[in-house]
mmCIF file of C-alpha atoms and ligand atoms in Angstrom:
data_model
loop_
_atom_site.group_PDB
_atom_site.id
_atom_site.type_symbol
_atom_site.label_atom_id
_atom_site.label_comp_id
_atom_site.label_asym_id
_atom_site.label_seq_id
_atom_site.Cartn_x
_atom_site.Cartn_y
_atom_site.Cartn_z
ATOM 1 C CA MET A 197 9.589 57.173 -20.795
ATOM 2 C CA GLY A 198 12.154 56.406 -23.462
ATOM 3 C CA ILE A 199 11.833 56.513 -27.765
ATOM 4 C CA ILE A 200 9.344 54.211 -28.682
ATOM 5 C CA MET A 201 10.874 52.644 -31.450
ATOM 6 C CA THR A 202 9.712 51.184 -34.074
ATOM 7 C CA GLY A 203 11.662 50.765 -37.390
ATOM 8 C CA ILE A 204 12.742 46.643 -38.100
ATOM 9 C CA THR A 205 15.934 45.493 -39.469
ATOM 10 C CA ILE A 206 16.049 42.303 -41.398
ATOM 11 C CA ALA A 207 19.783 40.856 -42.164
ATOM 12 C CA LEU A 208 20.188 38.375 -44.720
ATOM 13 C CA SER A 209 22.969 37.086 -47.389
ATOM 14 C CA LYS A 210 22.840 37.790 -50.980
ATOM 15 C CA GLY A 211 22.661 35.658 -53.481
ATOM 16 C CA ARG A 212 20.876 32.216 -53.264
ATOM 17 C CA ILE A 213 19.443 33.417 -49.689
ATOM 18 C CA PHE A 214 18.121 37.111 -51.043
ATOM 19 C CA ASP A 215 16.604 36.175 -54.385
ATOM 20 C CA GLU A 216 14.675 33.333 -52.527
ATOM 21 C CA THR A 217 13.480 36.171 -49.627
ATOM 22 C CA ALA A 218 12.682 38.754 -52.285
ATOM 23 C CA PRO A 219 9.085 37.842 -53.319
ATOM 24 C CA LEU A 220 8.312 37.044 -49.645
ATOM 25 C CA LEU A 221 9.666 40.445 -48.675
ATOM 26 C CA LYS A 222 7.434 41.789 -51.490
ATOM 27 C CA ALA A 223 4.332 39.321 -49.942
ATOM 28 C CA ALA A 224 4.924 41.150 -46.598
ATOM 29 C CA GLY A 225 5.316 44.506 -48.628
ATOM 30 C CA VAL A 226 8.936 45.553 -48.213
ATOM 31 C CA ILE A 227 11.246 46.105 -51.825
ATOM 32 C CA ALA A 228 14.224 46.371 -51.696
ATOM 33 C CA LEU A 229 15.573 49.825 -53.422
ATOM 34 C CA ASP A 230 18.683 48.625 -54.208
ATOM 35 C CA ASP A 231 20.199 45.348 -55.781
ATOM 36 C CA PRO A 232 22.864 43.879 -53.462
ATOM 37 C CA GLU A 233 24.640 42.351 -56.375
ATOM 38 C CA LYS A 234 24.624 45.445 -57.831
ATOM 39 C CA SER A 235 24.917 47.762 -55.974
ATOM 40 C CA ARG A 236 27.754 47.705 -52.522
ATOM 41 C CA LYS A 237 26.079 49.376 -49.772
ATOM 42 C CA LEU A 238 25.270 46.904 -46.663
ATOM 43 C CA ILE A 239 22.690 48.853 -45.342
ATOM 44 C CA LEU A 240 19.449 48.830 -48.444
ATOM 45 C CA ALA A 241 16.893 50.903 -48.454
ATOM 46 C CA THR A 242 12.887 50.127 -49.080
ATOM 47 C CA ASN A 243 9.750 51.433 -49.955
ATOM 48 C CA ARG A 244 8.849 51.154 -46.638
ATOM 49 C CA PRO A 245 10.365 53.857 -43.975
ATOM 50 C CA ASP A 246 10.385 51.599 -41.194
ATOM 51 C CA VAL A 247 12.401 48.697 -42.825
ATOM 52 C CA SER A 248 15.786 48.053 -43.604
ATOM 53 C CA LEU A 249 17.919 45.314 -45.114
ATOM 54 C CA ILE A 250 21.577 44.654 -43.928
ATOM 55 C CA ILE A 251 23.369 42.602 -46.035
ATOM 56 C CA VAL A 252 26.532 40.571 -44.065
ATOM 57 C CA ARG A 253 27.398 36.315 -44.451
ATOM 58 C CA ALA A 254 25.278 33.532 -44.526
ATOM 59 C CA SER A 255 26.917 32.231 -41.490
ATOM 60 C CA ASP A 256 26.886 35.947 -39.676
ATOM 61 C CA VAL A 257 22.936 36.150 -39.610
ATOM 62 C CA PRO A 258 22.113 34.545 -36.290
ATOM 63 C CA THR A 259 25.146 36.821 -34.812
ATOM 64 C CA TYR A 260 23.759 40.289 -35.758
ATOM 65 C CA VAL A 261 19.940 39.241 -34.654
ATOM 66 C CA GLN A 262 20.794 37.490 -31.414
ATOM 67 C CA TYR A 263 22.814 40.788 -30.331
ATOM 68 C CA GLY A 264 19.304 42.858 -31.735
ATOM 69 C CA ALA A 265 21.698 44.342 -34.480
ATOM 70 C CA ALA A 266 18.647 42.907 -36.301
ATOM 71 C CA ASP A 267 15.205 42.273 -34.970
ATOM 72 C CA ILE A 268 15.329 39.299 -37.748
ATOM 73 C CA GLY A 269 16.759 37.447 -40.533
ATOM 74 C CA ILE A 270 17.300 34.737 -43.155
ATOM 75 C CA ALA A 271 19.804 31.757 -42.424
ATOM 76 C CA GLY A 272 19.878 28.193 -43.569
ATOM 77 C CA LYS A 273 19.264 25.520 -41.081
ATOM 78 C CA ASP A 274 23.130 24.228 -42.149
ATOM 79 C CA VAL A 275 24.016 28.040 -40.239
ATOM 80 C CA LEU A 276 21.198 27.486 -37.834
ATOM 81 C CA LEU A 277 22.837 24.692 -36.197
ATOM 82 C CA GLU A 278 26.013 25.412 -36.268
ATOM 83 C CA HIS A 279 25.317 27.969 -33.823
ATOM 84 C CA ASP A 280 24.252 28.816 -30.088
ATOM 85 C CA GLY A 281 20.420 29.942 -30.412
ATOM 86 C CA THR A 282 20.394 31.796 -27.661
ATOM 87 C CA GLY A 283 17.919 35.121 -27.742
ATOM 88 C CA LEU A 284 16.631 33.765 -30.538
ATOM 89 C CA TYR A 285 13.153 32.812 -31.828
ATOM 90 C CA GLN A 286 13.084 30.501 -35.579
ATOM 91 C CA PRO A 287 9.021 31.057 -35.497
ATOM 92 C CA LEU A 288 9.573 29.738 -39.458
ATOM 93 C CA ASP A 289 11.040 27.733 -42.240
ATOM 94 C CA LEU A 290 10.359 29.677 -45.113
ATOM 95 C CA ASN A 291 10.705 26.611 -47.245
ATOM 96 C CA ILE A 292 13.443 28.526 -49.376
ATOM 97 C CA ALA A 293 16.935 27.617 -50.709
ATOM 98 C CA ARG A 294 16.031 24.020 -49.903
ATOM 99 C CA CYS A 295 18.504 21.565 -50.392
ATOM 100 C CA ARG A 296 19.624 18.086 -48.550
ATOM 101 C CA MET A 297 23.022 17.774 -45.808
ATOM 102 C CA MET A 298 24.741 14.979 -47.150
ATOM 103 C CA VAL A 299 28.465 12.623 -46.826
ATOM 104 C CA ALA A 300 29.557 12.427 -50.176
ATOM 105 C CA VAL A 301 32.932 10.687 -51.294
ATOM 106 C CA ARG A 302 34.506 10.021 -54.367
ATOM 107 C CA ASP A 303 32.642 7.548 -56.626
ATOM 108 C CA ASP A 304 35.321 4.902 -56.003
ATOM 109 C CA PHE A 305 35.387 5.186 -52.486
ATOM 110 C CA ASP A 306 33.678 2.356 -50.794
ATOM 111 C CA TYR A 307 32.479 3.609 -48.181
ATOM 112 C CA GLU A 308 29.732 1.188 -47.284
ATOM 113 C CA ALA A 309 33.038 -1.249 -46.263
ATOM 114 C CA ALA A 310 34.331 1.154 -44.802
ATOM 115 C CA VAL A 311 31.974 1.497 -42.331
ATOM 116 C CA ARG A 312 30.512 -1.622 -41.612
ATOM 117 C CA GLN A 313 35.061 -2.161 -41.026
ATOM 118 C CA GLY A 314 34.928 0.573 -38.569
ATOM 119 C CA ALA A 315 37.818 2.944 -40.119
ATOM 120 C CA ARG A 316 38.720 6.034 -39.224
ATOM 121 C CA LEU A 317 37.283 8.637 -41.433
ATOM 122 C CA ARG A 318 38.668 11.618 -42.298
ATOM 123 C CA VAL A 319 35.966 14.743 -43.253
ATOM 124 C CA ALA A 320 36.134 17.515 -44.404
ATOM 125 C CA THR A 321 33.036 19.815 -43.516
ATOM 126 C CA LYS A 322 32.331 23.571 -43.030
ATOM 127 C CA TYR A 323 29.732 22.082 -39.955
ATOM 128 C CA LEU A 324 31.292 20.403 -37.436
ATOM 129 C CA HIS A 325 28.531 20.795 -35.074
ATOM 130 C CA THR A 326 26.210 19.036 -37.381
ATOM 131 C CA ALA A 327 29.164 16.379 -39.124
ATOM 132 C CA GLN A 328 30.408 15.057 -35.365
ATOM 133 C CA GLU A 329 26.378 14.430 -34.289
ATOM 134 C CA HIS A 330 25.646 12.812 -36.862
ATOM 135 C CA PHE A 331 28.474 10.269 -36.707
ATOM 136 C CA ALA A 332 28.411 10.445 -33.276
ATOM 137 C CA GLU A 333 24.778 8.800 -33.884
ATOM 138 C CA LYS A 334 26.907 6.271 -35.989
ATOM 139 C CA SER A 335 29.242 5.300 -33.637
ATOM 140 C CA MET A 336 31.261 5.708 -35.862
ATOM 141 C CA HIS A 337 35.146 7.466 -35.124
ATOM 142 C CA VAL A 338 35.941 10.650 -37.014
ATOM 143 C CA ASP A 339 38.612 12.971 -37.473
ATOM 144 C CA LEU A 340 36.920 15.984 -38.536
ATOM 145 C CA ILE A 341 38.558 18.926 -40.985
ATOM 146 C CA LYS A 342 37.068 22.438 -40.328
ATOM 147 C CA LEU A 343 37.369 24.163 -44.206
ATOM 148 C CA TYR A 344 35.617 27.253 -45.408
ATOM 149 C CA GLY A 345 34.757 26.189 -48.904
ATOM 150 C CA SER A 346 35.198 24.337 -51.491
ATOM 151 C CA MET A 347 34.745 20.707 -49.756
ATOM 152 C CA GLU A 348 34.763 18.420 -53.096
ATOM 153 C CA LEU A 349 38.111 18.852 -53.249
ATOM 154 C CA ALA A 350 38.501 17.699 -50.255
ATOM 155 C CA PRO A 351 38.432 13.757 -51.415
ATOM 156 C CA LEU A 352 40.279 14.197 -54.530
ATOM 157 C CA VAL A 353 44.176 15.289 -52.884
ATOM 158 C CA GLY A 354 43.716 13.222 -50.120
ATOM 159 C CA LEU A 355 42.919 15.704 -47.777
ATOM 160 C CA ALA A 356 40.511 14.116 -46.135
ATOM 161 C CA ASP A 357 38.233 10.333 -47.570
ATOM 162 C CA ALA A 358 34.805 12.276 -47.333
ATOM 163 C CA ILE A 359 33.062 15.219 -46.970
ATOM 164 C CA VAL A 360 30.132 15.966 -45.130
ATOM 165 C CA ASP A 361 28.332 19.279 -47.305
ATOM 166 C CA LEU A 362 24.736 20.004 -48.506
ATOM 167 C CA VAL A 363 24.163 19.107 -52.221
ATOM 168 C CA SER A 364 20.681 19.947 -54.335
ATOM 169 C CA SER A 365 20.820 19.129 -57.870
ATOM 170 C CA GLY A 366 24.166 16.822 -57.131
ATOM 171 C CA HIS A 367 26.557 18.670 -60.141
ATOM 172 C CA THR A 368 28.602 19.667 -58.272
ATOM 173 C CA LEU A 369 29.375 15.793 -56.981
ATOM 174 C CA LYS A 370 29.187 14.821 -60.291
ATOM 175 C CA ALA A 371 30.939 17.676 -61.886
ATOM 176 C CA ASN A 372 33.751 16.715 -59.201
ATOM 177 C CA HIS A 373 33.995 12.721 -59.188
ATOM 178 C CA LEU A 374 31.902 12.356 -55.928
ATOM 179 C CA LYS A 375 29.373 10.687 -54.658
ATOM 180 C CA ALA A 376 26.806 11.449 -52.101
ATOM 181 C CA VAL A 377 26.145 8.033 -49.535
ATOM 182 C CA GLU A 378 24.061 9.450 -46.439
ATOM 183 C CA GLU A 379 21.887 12.616 -46.250
ATOM 184 C CA ILE A 380 21.990 13.605 -43.241
ATOM 185 C CA MET A 381 18.893 15.762 -42.908
ATOM 186 C CA PRO A 382 16.753 18.468 -45.265
ATOM 187 C CA VAL A 383 17.876 22.065 -44.920
ATOM 188 C CA SER A 384 15.534 24.841 -46.350
ATOM 189 C CA ALA A 385 16.173 29.194 -45.044
ATOM 190 C CA ARG A 386 14.235 29.952 -41.509
ATOM 191 C CA LEU A 387 13.293 33.097 -40.442
ATOM 192 C CA ILE A 388 14.728 34.221 -37.116
ATOM 193 C CA VAL A 389 13.802 36.982 -34.767
ATOM 194 C CA ASN A 390 15.454 38.334 -31.506
ATOM 195 C CA GLN A 391 12.804 37.911 -28.753
ATOM 196 C CA ALA A 392 13.379 40.709 -27.072
ATOM 197 C CA ALA A 393 12.962 42.661 -30.454
ATOM 198 C CA LEU A 394 9.575 40.283 -30.833
ATOM 199 C CA LYS A 395 8.683 41.457 -26.812
ATOM 200 C CA VAL A 396 9.252 45.670 -27.926
ATOM 201 C CA LYS A 397 7.761 45.475 -31.884
ATOM 202 C CA ARG A 398 5.543 43.348 -32.255
ATOM 203 C CA GLU A 399 3.097 45.176 -33.955
ATOM 204 C CA VAL A 400 5.220 45.138 -37.043
ATOM 205 C CA ILE A 401 7.185 42.519 -36.936
ATOM 206 C CA GLN A 402 3.790 39.882 -35.611
ATOM 207 C CA PRO A 403 1.835 41.237 -39.290
ATOM 208 C CA MET A 404 5.301 40.859 -40.715
ATOM 209 C CA LEU A 405 5.870 36.611 -40.070
ATOM 210 C CA ALA A 406 1.964 36.568 -40.743
ATOM 211 C CA ALA A 407 2.541 38.004 -44.080
ATOM 212 C CA PHE A 408 5.843 35.538 -44.361
ATOM 213 C CA SER A 409 4.394 32.126 -43.358
ATOM 214 C CA GLU A 410 1.082 33.079 -45.843
ATOM 215 C CA ALA A 411 3.893 33.598 -48.744
ATOM 216 C CA ALA A 412 5.958 30.511 -48.186
ATOM 217 C CA LYS A 413 2.737 27.852 -47.268
ATOM 218 C CA LYS A 414 2.824 28.374 -51.857
ATOM 219 C CA ASN A 415 6.451 27.276 -51.393
ATOM 220 C CA GLY A 416 5.649 24.312 -49.308
ATOM 221 C CA MET A 417 5.686 21.784 -51.910
ATOM 222 C CA PRO A 418 5.298 18.099 -50.685
ATOM 223 C CA ARG A 419 8.995 17.206 -50.067
ATOM 224 C CA GLN A 420 10.666 14.096 -51.783
ATOM 225 C CA LYS A 421 11.011 11.410 -49.444
ATOM 226 C CA TRP A 422 13.946 12.149 -47.539
ATOM 227 C CA ILE A 423 16.276 8.830 -45.885
ATOM 228 C CA HIS A 424 16.846 10.398 -42.759
ATOM 229 C CA ASN A 425 14.078 12.877 -40.808
ATOM 230 C CA ASP A 426 15.199 15.032 -38.023
ATOM 231 C CA GLY A 427 12.229 15.551 -36.562
ATOM 232 C CA ASN A 428 12.903 19.021 -36.197
ATOM 233 C CA MET A 429 10.878 20.976 -38.244
ATOM 234 C CA LEU A 430 9.543 24.056 -36.813
ATOM 235 C CA LEU A 431 6.193 24.622 -38.548
HETATM 236 P P1 ADP B 701 28.047 30.493 -48.079
HETATM 237 O O1 ADP B 701 28.950 30.873 -49.961
HETATM 238 O O2 ADP B 701 28.620 32.405 -48.073
HETATM 239 O O3 ADP B 701 27.635 29.493 -47.427
HETATM 240 P P2 ADP B 701 25.393 30.047 -50.627
HETATM 241 O O4 ADP B 701 24.787 31.485 -51.214
HETATM 242 O O5 ADP B 701 26.443 29.285 -50.342
HETATM 243 O O6 ADP B 701 26.648 31.114 -48.711
HETATM 244 O O7 ADP B 701 24.473 30.139 -48.807
HETATM 245 C C1 ADP B 701 23.324 30.667 -48.376
HETATM 246 C C2 ADP B 701 23.205 29.183 -47.678
HETATM 247 O O8 ADP B 701 22.499 29.453 -48.868
HETATM 248 C C3 ADP B 701 23.568 28.555 -46.993
HETATM 249 O O9 ADP B 701 23.630 28.750 -46.086
HETATM 250 C C4 ADP B 701 22.612 27.694 -47.109
HETATM 251 O O10 ADP B 701 21.352 27.273 -46.532
HETATM 252 C C5 ADP B 701 22.062 27.475 -49.096
HETATM 253 N N1 ADP B 701 21.929 26.736 -49.456
HETATM 254 C C6 ADP B 701 23.989 26.350 -50.221
HETATM 255 N N2 ADP B 701 23.889 25.715 -51.146
HETATM 256 C C7 ADP B 701 22.629 25.714 -51.007
HETATM 257 C C8 ADP B 701 22.033 24.647 -52.233
HETATM 258 N N3 ADP B 701 22.997 23.876 -53.489
HETATM 259 N N4 ADP B 701 20.835 24.316 -53.152
HETATM 260 C C9 ADP B 701 19.630 25.307 -52.322
HETATM 261 N N5 ADP B 701 19.935 26.040 -50.586
HETATM 262 C C10 ADP B 701 21.671 26.099 -50.296
HETATM 263 MG MG1 MG B 702 28.249 28.723 -50.979
#
């Protein structure tokens, strides 16, 4: 018989996701020994010798978990929808990092008229897959332009007519003279688990999932009425 591995690794990104996950980790009895905003370490030890955290780019979280380099990960639904989910369980909506995936345009642009006239719009986004599905569903022909950030700039400088991006308060849109015109879906962060790890390390992972689930319920403020519901909530 081989060595029994009982330690687990959790992949998450710093910033919003880390900040909002910390209370959930704490509820599961896990406290990071370093602050990822202050430390340059990418592997953070915790108060529990059997749990370590790795700090990766938000869009890389599913990749680490898929290949088993991390057993568990925390990633936004936005990120998960752009990633092929092979080898991943997605058992839990953590109800954190909540925002909405939206279509936005310059505030002087008549989106409804453009849609009605069947205009071929240029849409800039980091979320090609999501945008592609959305416009296909609306039977709209669009030219998608891939960007990696600062999507708000694109309509202002004539790169695109519209963007598909995450919106929470709407302040960034407003500051850039943009308006949201369509909601694609509500977004929140999900817990993901490597399928093989769940089998092999069930004794460590299962209680952690239970603790996360319990703590996440407390975040479960009723959502606003969304324009669209994708019917894909996992919990
Ligand atoms: P990055 O700039 O690397 O994409 P962010 O911290 O901006 O990292 O985003 C990480 C995750 O946080 C996103 O994948 C998304 O799920 C969530 N998120 C992004 N923007 C918002 C927002 N305005 N409000 C709430 N959650 C957000
Ligand atoms: Mg960002």
